[in-house]
Each structure stands twice: as C-alpha cells, then as structure tokens.
PDB file of C-alpha atoms in Angstrom:
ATOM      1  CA  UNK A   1     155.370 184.652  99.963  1.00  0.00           C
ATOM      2  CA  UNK A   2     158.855 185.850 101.282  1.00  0.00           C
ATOM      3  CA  UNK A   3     158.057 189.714 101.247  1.00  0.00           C
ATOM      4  CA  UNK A   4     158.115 190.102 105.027  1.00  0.00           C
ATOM      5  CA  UNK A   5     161.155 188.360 104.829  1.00  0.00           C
ATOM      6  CA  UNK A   6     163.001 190.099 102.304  1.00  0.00           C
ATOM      7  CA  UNK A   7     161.062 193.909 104.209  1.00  0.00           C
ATOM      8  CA  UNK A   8     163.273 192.682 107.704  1.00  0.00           C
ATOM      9  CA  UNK A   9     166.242 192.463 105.602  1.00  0.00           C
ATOM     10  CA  UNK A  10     165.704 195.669 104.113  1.00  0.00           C
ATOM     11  CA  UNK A  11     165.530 197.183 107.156  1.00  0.00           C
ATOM     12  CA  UNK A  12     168.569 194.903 108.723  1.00  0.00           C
ATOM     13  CA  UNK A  13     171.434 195.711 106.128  1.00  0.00           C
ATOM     14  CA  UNK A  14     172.062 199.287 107.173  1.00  0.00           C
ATOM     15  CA  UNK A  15     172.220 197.900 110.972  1.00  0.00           C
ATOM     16  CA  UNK A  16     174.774 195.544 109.986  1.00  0.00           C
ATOM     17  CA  UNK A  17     178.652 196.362 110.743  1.00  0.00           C
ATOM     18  CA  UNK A  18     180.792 197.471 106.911  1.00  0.00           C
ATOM     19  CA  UNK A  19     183.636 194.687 108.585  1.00  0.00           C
ATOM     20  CA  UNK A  20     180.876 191.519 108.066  1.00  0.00           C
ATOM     21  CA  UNK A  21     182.738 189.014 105.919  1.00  0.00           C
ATOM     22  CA  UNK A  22     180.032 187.414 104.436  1.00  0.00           C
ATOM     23  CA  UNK A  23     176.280 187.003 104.755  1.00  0.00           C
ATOM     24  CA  UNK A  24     174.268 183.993 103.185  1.00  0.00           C
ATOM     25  CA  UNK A  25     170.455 184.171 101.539  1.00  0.00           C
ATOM     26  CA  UNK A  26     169.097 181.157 102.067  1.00  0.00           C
ATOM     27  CA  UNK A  27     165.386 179.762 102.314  1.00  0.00           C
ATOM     28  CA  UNK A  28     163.715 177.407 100.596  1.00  0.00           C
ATOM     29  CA  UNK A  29     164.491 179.080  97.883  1.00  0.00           C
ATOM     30  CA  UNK A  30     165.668 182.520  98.141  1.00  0.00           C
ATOM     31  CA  UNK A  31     165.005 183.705  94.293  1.00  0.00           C
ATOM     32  CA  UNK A  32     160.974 183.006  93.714  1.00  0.00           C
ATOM     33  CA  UNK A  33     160.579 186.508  94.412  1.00  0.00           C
ATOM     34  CA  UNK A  34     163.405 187.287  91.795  1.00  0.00           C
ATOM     35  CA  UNK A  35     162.496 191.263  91.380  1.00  0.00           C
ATOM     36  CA  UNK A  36     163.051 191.135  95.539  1.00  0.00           C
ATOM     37  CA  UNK A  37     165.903 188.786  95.457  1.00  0.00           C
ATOM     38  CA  UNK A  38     167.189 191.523  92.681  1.00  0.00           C
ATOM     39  CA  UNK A  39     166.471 194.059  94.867  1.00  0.00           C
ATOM     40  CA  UNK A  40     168.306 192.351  97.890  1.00  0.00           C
ATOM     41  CA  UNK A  41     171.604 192.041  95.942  1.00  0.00           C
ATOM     42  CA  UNK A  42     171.586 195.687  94.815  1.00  0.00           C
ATOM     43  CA  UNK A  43     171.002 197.096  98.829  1.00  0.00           C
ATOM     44  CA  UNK A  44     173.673 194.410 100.248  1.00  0.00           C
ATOM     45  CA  UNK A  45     176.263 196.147  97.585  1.00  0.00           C
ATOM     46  CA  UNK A  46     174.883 199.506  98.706  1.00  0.00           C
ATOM     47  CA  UNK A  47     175.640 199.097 102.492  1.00  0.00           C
ATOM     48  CA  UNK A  48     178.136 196.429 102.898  1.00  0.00           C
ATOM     49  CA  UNK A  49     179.917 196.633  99.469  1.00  0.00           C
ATOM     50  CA  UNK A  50     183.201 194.680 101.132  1.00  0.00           C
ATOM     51  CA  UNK A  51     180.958 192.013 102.503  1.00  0.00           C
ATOM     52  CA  UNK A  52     180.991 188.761 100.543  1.00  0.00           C
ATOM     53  CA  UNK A  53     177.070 187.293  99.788  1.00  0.00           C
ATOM     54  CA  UNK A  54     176.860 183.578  99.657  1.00  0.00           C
ATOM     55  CA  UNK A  55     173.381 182.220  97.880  1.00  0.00           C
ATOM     56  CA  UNK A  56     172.077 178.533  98.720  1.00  0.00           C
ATOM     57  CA  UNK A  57     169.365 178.158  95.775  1.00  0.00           C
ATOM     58  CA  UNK A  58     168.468 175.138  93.858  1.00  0.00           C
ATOM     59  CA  UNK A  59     169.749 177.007  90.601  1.00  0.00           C
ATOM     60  CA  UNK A  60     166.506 176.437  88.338  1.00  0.00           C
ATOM     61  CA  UNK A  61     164.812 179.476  88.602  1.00  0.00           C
ATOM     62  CA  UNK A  62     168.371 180.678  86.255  1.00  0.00           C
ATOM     63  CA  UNK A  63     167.159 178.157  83.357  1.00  0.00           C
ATOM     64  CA  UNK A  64     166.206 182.006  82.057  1.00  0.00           C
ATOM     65  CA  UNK A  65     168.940 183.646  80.963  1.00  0.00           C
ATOM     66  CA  UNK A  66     167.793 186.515  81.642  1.00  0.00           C
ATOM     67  CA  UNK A  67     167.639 186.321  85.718  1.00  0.00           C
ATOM     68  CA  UNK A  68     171.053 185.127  85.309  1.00  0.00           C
ATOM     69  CA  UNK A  69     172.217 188.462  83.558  1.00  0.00           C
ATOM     70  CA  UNK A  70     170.403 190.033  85.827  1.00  0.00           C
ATOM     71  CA  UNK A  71     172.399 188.931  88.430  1.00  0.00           C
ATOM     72  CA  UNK A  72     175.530 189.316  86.751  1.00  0.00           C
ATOM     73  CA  UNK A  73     174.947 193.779  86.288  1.00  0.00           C
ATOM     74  CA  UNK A  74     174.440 194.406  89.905  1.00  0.00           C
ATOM     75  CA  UNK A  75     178.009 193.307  89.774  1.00  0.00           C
ATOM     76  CA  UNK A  76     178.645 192.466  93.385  1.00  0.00           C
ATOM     77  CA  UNK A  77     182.780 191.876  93.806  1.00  0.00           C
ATOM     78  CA  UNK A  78     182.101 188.478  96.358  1.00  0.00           C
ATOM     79  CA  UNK A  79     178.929 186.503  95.482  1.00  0.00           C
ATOM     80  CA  UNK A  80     178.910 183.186  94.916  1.00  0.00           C
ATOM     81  CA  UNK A  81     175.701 180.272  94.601  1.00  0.00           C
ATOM     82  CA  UNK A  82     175.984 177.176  96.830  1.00  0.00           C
ATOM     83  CA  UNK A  83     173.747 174.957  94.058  1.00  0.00           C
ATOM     84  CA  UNK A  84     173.376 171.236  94.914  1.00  0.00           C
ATOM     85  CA  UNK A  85     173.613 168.669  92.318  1.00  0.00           C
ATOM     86  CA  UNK A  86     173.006 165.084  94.061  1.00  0.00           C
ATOM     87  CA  UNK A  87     173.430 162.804  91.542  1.00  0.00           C
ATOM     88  CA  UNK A  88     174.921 162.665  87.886  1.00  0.00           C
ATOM     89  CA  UNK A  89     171.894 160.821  86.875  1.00  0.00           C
ATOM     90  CA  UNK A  90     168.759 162.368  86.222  1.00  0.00           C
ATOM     91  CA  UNK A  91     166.020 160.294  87.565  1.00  0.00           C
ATOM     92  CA  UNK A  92     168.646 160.303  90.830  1.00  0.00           C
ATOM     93  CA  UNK A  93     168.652 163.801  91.608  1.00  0.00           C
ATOM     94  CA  UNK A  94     165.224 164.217  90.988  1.00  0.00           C
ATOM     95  CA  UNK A  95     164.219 161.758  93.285  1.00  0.00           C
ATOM     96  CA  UNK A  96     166.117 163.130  96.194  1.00  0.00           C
ATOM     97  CA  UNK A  97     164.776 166.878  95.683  1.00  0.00           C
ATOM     98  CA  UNK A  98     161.628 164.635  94.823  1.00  0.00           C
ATOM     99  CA  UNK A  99     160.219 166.889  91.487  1.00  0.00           C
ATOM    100  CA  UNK A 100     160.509 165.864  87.872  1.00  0.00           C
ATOM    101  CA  UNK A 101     162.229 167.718  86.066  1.00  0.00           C
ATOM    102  CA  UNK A 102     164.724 169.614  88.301  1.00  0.00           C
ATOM    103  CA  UNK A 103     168.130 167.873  87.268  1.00  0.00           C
ATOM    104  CA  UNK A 104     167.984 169.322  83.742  1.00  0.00           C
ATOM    105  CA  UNK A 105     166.908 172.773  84.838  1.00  0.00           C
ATOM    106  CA  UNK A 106     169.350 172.851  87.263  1.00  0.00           C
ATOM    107  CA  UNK A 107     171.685 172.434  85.062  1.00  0.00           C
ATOM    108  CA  UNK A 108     170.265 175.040  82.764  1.00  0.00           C
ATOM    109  CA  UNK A 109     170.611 177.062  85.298  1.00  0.00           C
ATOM    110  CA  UNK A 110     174.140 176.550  86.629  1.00  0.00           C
ATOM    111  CA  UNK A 111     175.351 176.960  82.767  1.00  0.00           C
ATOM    112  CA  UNK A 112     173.278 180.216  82.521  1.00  0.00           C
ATOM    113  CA  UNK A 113     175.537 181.452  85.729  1.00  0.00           C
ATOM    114  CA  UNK A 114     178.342 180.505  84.115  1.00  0.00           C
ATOM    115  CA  UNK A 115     177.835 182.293  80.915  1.00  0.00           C
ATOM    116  CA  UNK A 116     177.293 185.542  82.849  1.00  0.00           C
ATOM    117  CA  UNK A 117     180.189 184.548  84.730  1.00  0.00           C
ATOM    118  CA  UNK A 118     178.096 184.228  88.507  1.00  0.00           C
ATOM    119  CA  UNK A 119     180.777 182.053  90.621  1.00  0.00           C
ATOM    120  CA  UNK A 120     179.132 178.933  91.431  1.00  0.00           C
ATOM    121  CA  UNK A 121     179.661 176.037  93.828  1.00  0.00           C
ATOM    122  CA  UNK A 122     178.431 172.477  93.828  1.00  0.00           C
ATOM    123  CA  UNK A 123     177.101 170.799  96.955  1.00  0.00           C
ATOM    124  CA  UNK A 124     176.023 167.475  97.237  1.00  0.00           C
ATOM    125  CA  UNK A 125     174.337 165.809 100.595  1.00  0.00           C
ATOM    126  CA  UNK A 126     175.937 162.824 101.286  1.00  0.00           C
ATOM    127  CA  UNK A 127     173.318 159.660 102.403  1.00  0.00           C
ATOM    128  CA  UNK A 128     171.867 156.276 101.219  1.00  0.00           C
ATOM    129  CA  UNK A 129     170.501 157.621  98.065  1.00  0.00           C
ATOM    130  CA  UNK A 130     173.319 159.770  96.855  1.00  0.00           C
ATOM    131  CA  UNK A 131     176.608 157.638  97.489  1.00  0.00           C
ATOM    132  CA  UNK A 132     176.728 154.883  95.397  1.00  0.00           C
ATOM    133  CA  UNK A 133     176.735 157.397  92.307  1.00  0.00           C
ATOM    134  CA  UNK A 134     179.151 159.711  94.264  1.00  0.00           C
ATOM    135  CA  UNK A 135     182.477 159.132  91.894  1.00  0.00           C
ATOM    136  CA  UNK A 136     180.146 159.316  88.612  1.00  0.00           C
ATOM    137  CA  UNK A 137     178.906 162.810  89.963  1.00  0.00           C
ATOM    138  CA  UNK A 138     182.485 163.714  90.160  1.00  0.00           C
ATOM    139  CA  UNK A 139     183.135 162.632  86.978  1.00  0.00           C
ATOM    140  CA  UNK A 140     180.243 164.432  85.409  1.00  0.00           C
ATOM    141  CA  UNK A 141     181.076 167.512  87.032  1.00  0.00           C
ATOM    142  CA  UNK A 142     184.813 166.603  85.662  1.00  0.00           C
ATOM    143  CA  UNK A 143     183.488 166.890  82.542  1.00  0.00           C
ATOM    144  CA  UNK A 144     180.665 169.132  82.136  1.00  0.00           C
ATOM    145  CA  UNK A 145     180.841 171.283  84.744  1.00  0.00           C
ATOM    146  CA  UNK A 146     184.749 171.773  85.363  1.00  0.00           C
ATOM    147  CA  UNK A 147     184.468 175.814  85.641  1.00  0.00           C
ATOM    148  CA  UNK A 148     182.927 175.956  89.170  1.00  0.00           C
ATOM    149  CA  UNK A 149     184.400 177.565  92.181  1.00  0.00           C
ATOM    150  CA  UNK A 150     184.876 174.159  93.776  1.00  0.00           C
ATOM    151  CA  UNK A 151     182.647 171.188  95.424  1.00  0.00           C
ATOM    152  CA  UNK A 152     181.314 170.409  98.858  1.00  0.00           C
ATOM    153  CA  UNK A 153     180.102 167.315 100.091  1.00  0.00           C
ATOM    154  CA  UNK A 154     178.030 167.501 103.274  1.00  0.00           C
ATOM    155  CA  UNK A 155     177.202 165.308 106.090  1.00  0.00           C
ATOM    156  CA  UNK A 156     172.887 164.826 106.616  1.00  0.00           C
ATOM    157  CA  UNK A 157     171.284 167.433 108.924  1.00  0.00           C
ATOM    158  CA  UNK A 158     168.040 166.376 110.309  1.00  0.00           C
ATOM    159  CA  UNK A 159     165.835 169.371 108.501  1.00  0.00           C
ATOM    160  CA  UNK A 160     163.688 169.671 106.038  1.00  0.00           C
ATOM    161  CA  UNK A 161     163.232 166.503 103.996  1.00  0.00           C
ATOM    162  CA  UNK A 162     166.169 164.674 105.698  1.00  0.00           C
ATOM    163  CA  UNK A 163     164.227 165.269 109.081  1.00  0.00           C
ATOM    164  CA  UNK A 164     161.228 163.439 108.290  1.00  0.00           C
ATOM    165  CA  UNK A 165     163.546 160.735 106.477  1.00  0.00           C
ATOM    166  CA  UNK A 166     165.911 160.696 108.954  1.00  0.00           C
ATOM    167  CA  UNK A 167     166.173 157.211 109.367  1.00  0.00           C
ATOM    168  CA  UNK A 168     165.959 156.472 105.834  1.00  0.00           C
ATOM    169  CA  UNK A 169     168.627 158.377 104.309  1.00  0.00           C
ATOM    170  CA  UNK A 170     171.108 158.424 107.597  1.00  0.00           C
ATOM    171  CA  UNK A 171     174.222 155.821 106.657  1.00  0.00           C
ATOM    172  CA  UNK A 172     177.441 155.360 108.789  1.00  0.00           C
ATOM    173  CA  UNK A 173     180.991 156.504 106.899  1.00  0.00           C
ATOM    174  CA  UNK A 174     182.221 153.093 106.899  1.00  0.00           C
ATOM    175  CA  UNK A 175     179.453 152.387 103.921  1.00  0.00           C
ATOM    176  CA  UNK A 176     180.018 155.365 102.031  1.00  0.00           C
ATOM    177  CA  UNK A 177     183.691 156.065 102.812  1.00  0.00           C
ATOM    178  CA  UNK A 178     185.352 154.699  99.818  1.00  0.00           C
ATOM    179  CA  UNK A 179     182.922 156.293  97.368  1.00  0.00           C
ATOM    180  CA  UNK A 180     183.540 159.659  98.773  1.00  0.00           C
ATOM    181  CA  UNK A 181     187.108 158.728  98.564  1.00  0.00           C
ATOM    182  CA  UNK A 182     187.411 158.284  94.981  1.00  0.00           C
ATOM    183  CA  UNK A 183     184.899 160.976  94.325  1.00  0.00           C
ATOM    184  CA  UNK A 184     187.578 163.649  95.930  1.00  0.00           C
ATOM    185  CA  UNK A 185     190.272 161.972  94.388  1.00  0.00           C
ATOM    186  CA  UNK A 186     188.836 162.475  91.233  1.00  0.00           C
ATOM    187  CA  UNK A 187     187.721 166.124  91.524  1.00  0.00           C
ATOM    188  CA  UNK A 188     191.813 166.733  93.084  1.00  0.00           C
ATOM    189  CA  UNK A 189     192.824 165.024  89.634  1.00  0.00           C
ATOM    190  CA  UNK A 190     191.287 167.259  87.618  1.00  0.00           C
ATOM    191  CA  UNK A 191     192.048 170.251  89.781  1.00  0.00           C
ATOM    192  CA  UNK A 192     188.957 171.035  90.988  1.00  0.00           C
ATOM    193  CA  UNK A 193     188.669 172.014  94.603  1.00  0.00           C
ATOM    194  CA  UNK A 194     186.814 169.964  96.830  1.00  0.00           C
ATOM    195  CA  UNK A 195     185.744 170.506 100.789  1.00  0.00           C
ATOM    196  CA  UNK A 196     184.035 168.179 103.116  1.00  0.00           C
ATOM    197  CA  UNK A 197     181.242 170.146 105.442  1.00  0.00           C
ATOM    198  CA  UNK A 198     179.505 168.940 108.710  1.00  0.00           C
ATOM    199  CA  UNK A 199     181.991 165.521 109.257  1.00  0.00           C
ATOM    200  CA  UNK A 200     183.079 165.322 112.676  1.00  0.00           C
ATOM    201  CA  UNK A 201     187.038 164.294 112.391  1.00  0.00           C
ATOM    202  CA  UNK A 202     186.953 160.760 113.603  1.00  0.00           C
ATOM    203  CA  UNK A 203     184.330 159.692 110.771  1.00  0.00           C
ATOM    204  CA  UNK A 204     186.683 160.517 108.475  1.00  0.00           C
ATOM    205  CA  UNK A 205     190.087 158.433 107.074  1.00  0.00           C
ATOM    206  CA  UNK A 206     193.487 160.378 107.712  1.00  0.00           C
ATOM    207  CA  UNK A 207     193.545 161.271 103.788  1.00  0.00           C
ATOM    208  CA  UNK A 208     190.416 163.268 104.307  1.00  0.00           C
ATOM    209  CA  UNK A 209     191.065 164.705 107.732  1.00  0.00           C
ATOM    210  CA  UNK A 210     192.635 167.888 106.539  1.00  0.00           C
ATOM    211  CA  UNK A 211     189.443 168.608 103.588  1.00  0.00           C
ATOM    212  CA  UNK A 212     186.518 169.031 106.849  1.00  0.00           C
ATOM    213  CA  UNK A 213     185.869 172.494 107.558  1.00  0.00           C
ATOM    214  CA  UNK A 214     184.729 173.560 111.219  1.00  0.00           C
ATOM    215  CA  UNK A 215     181.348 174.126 109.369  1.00  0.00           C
ATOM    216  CA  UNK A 216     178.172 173.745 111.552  1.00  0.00           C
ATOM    217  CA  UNK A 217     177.370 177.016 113.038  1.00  0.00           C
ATOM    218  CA  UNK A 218     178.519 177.408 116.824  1.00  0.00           C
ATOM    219  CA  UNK A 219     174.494 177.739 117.600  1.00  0.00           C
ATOM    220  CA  UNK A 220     173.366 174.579 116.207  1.00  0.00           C
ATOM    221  CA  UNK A 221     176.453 172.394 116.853  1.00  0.00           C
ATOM    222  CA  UNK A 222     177.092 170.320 119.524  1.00  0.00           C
ATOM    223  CA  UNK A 223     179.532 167.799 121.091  1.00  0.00           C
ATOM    224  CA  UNK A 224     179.518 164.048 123.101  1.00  0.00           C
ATOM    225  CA  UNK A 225     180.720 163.658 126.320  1.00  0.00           C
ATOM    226  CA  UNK A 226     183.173 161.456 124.767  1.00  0.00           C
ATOM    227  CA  UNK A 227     184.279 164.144 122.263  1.00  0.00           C
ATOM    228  CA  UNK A 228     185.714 166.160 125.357  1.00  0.00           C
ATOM    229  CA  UNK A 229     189.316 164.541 125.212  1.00  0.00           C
ATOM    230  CA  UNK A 230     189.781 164.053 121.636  1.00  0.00           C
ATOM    231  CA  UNK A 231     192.955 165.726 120.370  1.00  0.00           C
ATOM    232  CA  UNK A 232     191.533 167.151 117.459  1.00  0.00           C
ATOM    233  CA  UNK A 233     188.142 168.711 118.863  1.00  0.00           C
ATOM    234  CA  UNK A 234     189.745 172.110 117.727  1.00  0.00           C
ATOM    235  CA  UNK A 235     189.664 171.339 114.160  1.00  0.00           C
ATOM    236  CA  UNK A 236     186.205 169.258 114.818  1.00  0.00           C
ATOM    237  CA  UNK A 237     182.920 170.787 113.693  1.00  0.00           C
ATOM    238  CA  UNK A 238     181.220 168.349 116.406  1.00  0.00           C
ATOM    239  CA  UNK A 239     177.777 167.236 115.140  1.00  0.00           C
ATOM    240  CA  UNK A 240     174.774 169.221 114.259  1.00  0.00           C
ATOM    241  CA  UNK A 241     172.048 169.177 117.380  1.00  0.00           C
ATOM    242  CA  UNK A 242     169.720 167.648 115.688  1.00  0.00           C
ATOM    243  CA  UNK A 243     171.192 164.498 114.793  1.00  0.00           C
ATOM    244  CA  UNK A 244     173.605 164.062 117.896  1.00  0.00           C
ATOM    245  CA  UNK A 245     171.025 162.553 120.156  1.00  0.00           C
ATOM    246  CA  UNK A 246     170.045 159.772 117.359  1.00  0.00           C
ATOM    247  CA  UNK A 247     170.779 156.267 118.585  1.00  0.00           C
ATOM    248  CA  UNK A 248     172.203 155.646 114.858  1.00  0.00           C
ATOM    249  CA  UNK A 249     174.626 158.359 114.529  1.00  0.00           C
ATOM    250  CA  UNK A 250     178.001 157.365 116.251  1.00  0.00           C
ATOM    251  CA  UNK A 251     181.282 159.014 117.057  1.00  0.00           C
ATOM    252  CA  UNK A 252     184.593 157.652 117.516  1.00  0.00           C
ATOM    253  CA  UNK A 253     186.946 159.626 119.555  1.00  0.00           C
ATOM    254  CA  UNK A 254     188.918 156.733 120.373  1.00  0.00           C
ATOM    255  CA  UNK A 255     190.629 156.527 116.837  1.00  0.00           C
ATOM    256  CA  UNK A 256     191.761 159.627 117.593  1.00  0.00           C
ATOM    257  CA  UNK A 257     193.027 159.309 120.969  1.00  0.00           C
TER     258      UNK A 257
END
C-alpha cells in the first residue's frame, strides 16, 4: 500500500524548484495504485510542467489499454517508461523477474504504450542469466519492438533480488563482453539507440567506452583507491556501494593508465 508514499509526494511537488530537469517514480512498482499513480502524473504537470518524469515500471499493469490511454490524456510534454525486458525468450525473462506469466504481459503492455504513443525505453540487467541470449534480445527488439526511445543495458546492483543472489548472478565483462558487443552492434544497425548504465570505464572495450553514461547517483557511487589515477575517472560512473567491497567484483585502472 503506497498511499503514504504517493501523500509525501503530494505534498513535495509544490516544494520542488520549476528549473528540475527530471524526476523519476520508481518503487517496486510505481502503478498498482494506478488512480494515485494517475493522480501523480496530473500534479507533476501542474507544478513542474517543464520538468521531464521518468517511470521505472515493469510495464504489465498497461496489458489494459485503458491505463495506457489514460496515461497518454494527461499529456505530459517529457515522460518516458524505463520497462525492462531481460530476455527474448519467455520462460527467460520470467525466470529472472521469477513470475509466470510476465514476459507476455509485458509486452502487452509496452505495445499498449506504444499505441497511445507513451515514449518507452528498454532496459535489460546484464548477469549470468541474461547474457547468453543478449544479441537474440536485440534482435527481437529489432524486430518487434523497433519504435522505442532507445535501449539500456545495465551493470548488477546488489538490491532487491540481485542482493540476495549476488553471488549467483554477478559475472566479470570478460564472459559477457562479446555478447553485449554484438547485441549493441545490432541495435546501432538497425538504428536504434543504445546506452550502457552503471559500467565503470575500464570493464569496458574501447568500442564501447564512449556508450557508458556517468549513471550511478553521486550518493550511492563510489570509487577504489586504485581508481584515483585513472585518466578517465571523469567520464567513470565508479561502482555502485554496494557491490564495490565484493571480493568478486574487480576493476582495472591499469588498462587505462
């Protein structure tokens, strides 16, 4: 039950400054109260109507048209969902958000976006049980999904599922590298835009180097002692706290230096 939640932002949006750039709804999952989710959208426009609103949301809750229209007539100029789609196989995705059923009303609900014309981006968690299938994804979304805003593959934070499964589902770039590779070369191909969240520089190959946004909040990132005279800790977005004191995560500044 999010309606404290959703009460605090109600009472936050008029406190927050008309020059915000953008402000993300995030959860769980941010639309299970959809007539306060509704009502959200409608008071954001009201008091910050230049301020872009970014949605993380698993998507499903759209497999009804009608929530996605809904969303579509409060006609907000700069909203966009951050949906993640793991796998292009079905059994896949499910088992990673672990519920039956959620890859095909997921995609129900990204195509009911679409229709209404809600800008929409793919994300996809990079670890051991999403990058073997990472180019098919691409291709999938190639095919069947090529009117999205653009895709993001992230590195694993340690929250959530991934935090009790850390050492599970944690893999070093050198195994998935060449998957993600192709995958991006693909999605570039068709034209599709593609960006690479939460990879410090040096785990990446030079042809990737320039796709990693600085993308880990300055609150929850952090950086090595070795990280300190790497040339390109500028453009690095470090590593998230939670995962930079595991044993298994490494950095290499020296392929930098």
């Amino acid at each position: 039950d999010d309606t404290l939640h959703f009460e605090a932002l109600f009472k936050s949006l008029p406190l927050i400054p008309k020059s915000t750039r953008e402000i993300t709804f995030t959860g769980g999952e941010p639309t299970l109260n959809f007539p306060l989710f509704l009502e959200a959208l409608k008071r954001s426009k009201f008091h910050l109507p230049d301020t872009g609103i970014h949605i993380l949301s698993n998507g499903r809750n759209f497999q009804d048209s009608d929530l996605a229209r809904q969303v579509s007539e409060v006609k907000h100029n700069d909203l966009m969902f951050g949906i993640p789609l793991y796998s292009d196989d079905e059994a896949n995705h499910d088992f990673v958000v672990q519920s039956e059923g959620a890859f095909n009303e997921t995609i129900k609900g990204i195509m009911n976006l679409y229709k209404f014309r809600v800008p929409i981006e793919i994300r996809c968690v990079v670890h051991k049980h999403t990058y073997k299938r990472l180019p098919k994804l691409a291709e999938f979304i190639g095919r069947n999904l090529p009117f999205i805003s653009h895709v993001n593959f992230m590195g694993l934070e340690r929250e959530g599922f991934g935090k009790m499964n850390f050492d599970d589902l944690w893999i070093e770039p050198e195994i998935f590298i060449n998957q993600l590779e192709e995958a991006v070369n693909h999605l570039d191909m068709i034209g599709v835009p593609v960006r690479l969240y939460n990879y410090p520089q040096c785990m990446l190959p030079i042809s990737l180097r320039h796709r990693a946004v600085v993308s880990i909040s300055d609150w929850k990132n952090e950086f090595r002692d070795e990280c300190e005279s790497c040339v390109l800790k500028p453009d690095c977005c470090g590593l998230f706290k939670s995962i930079a004191s595991a044993k298994n995560v490494k950095v290499y500044p020296e392929l930098l230096s």
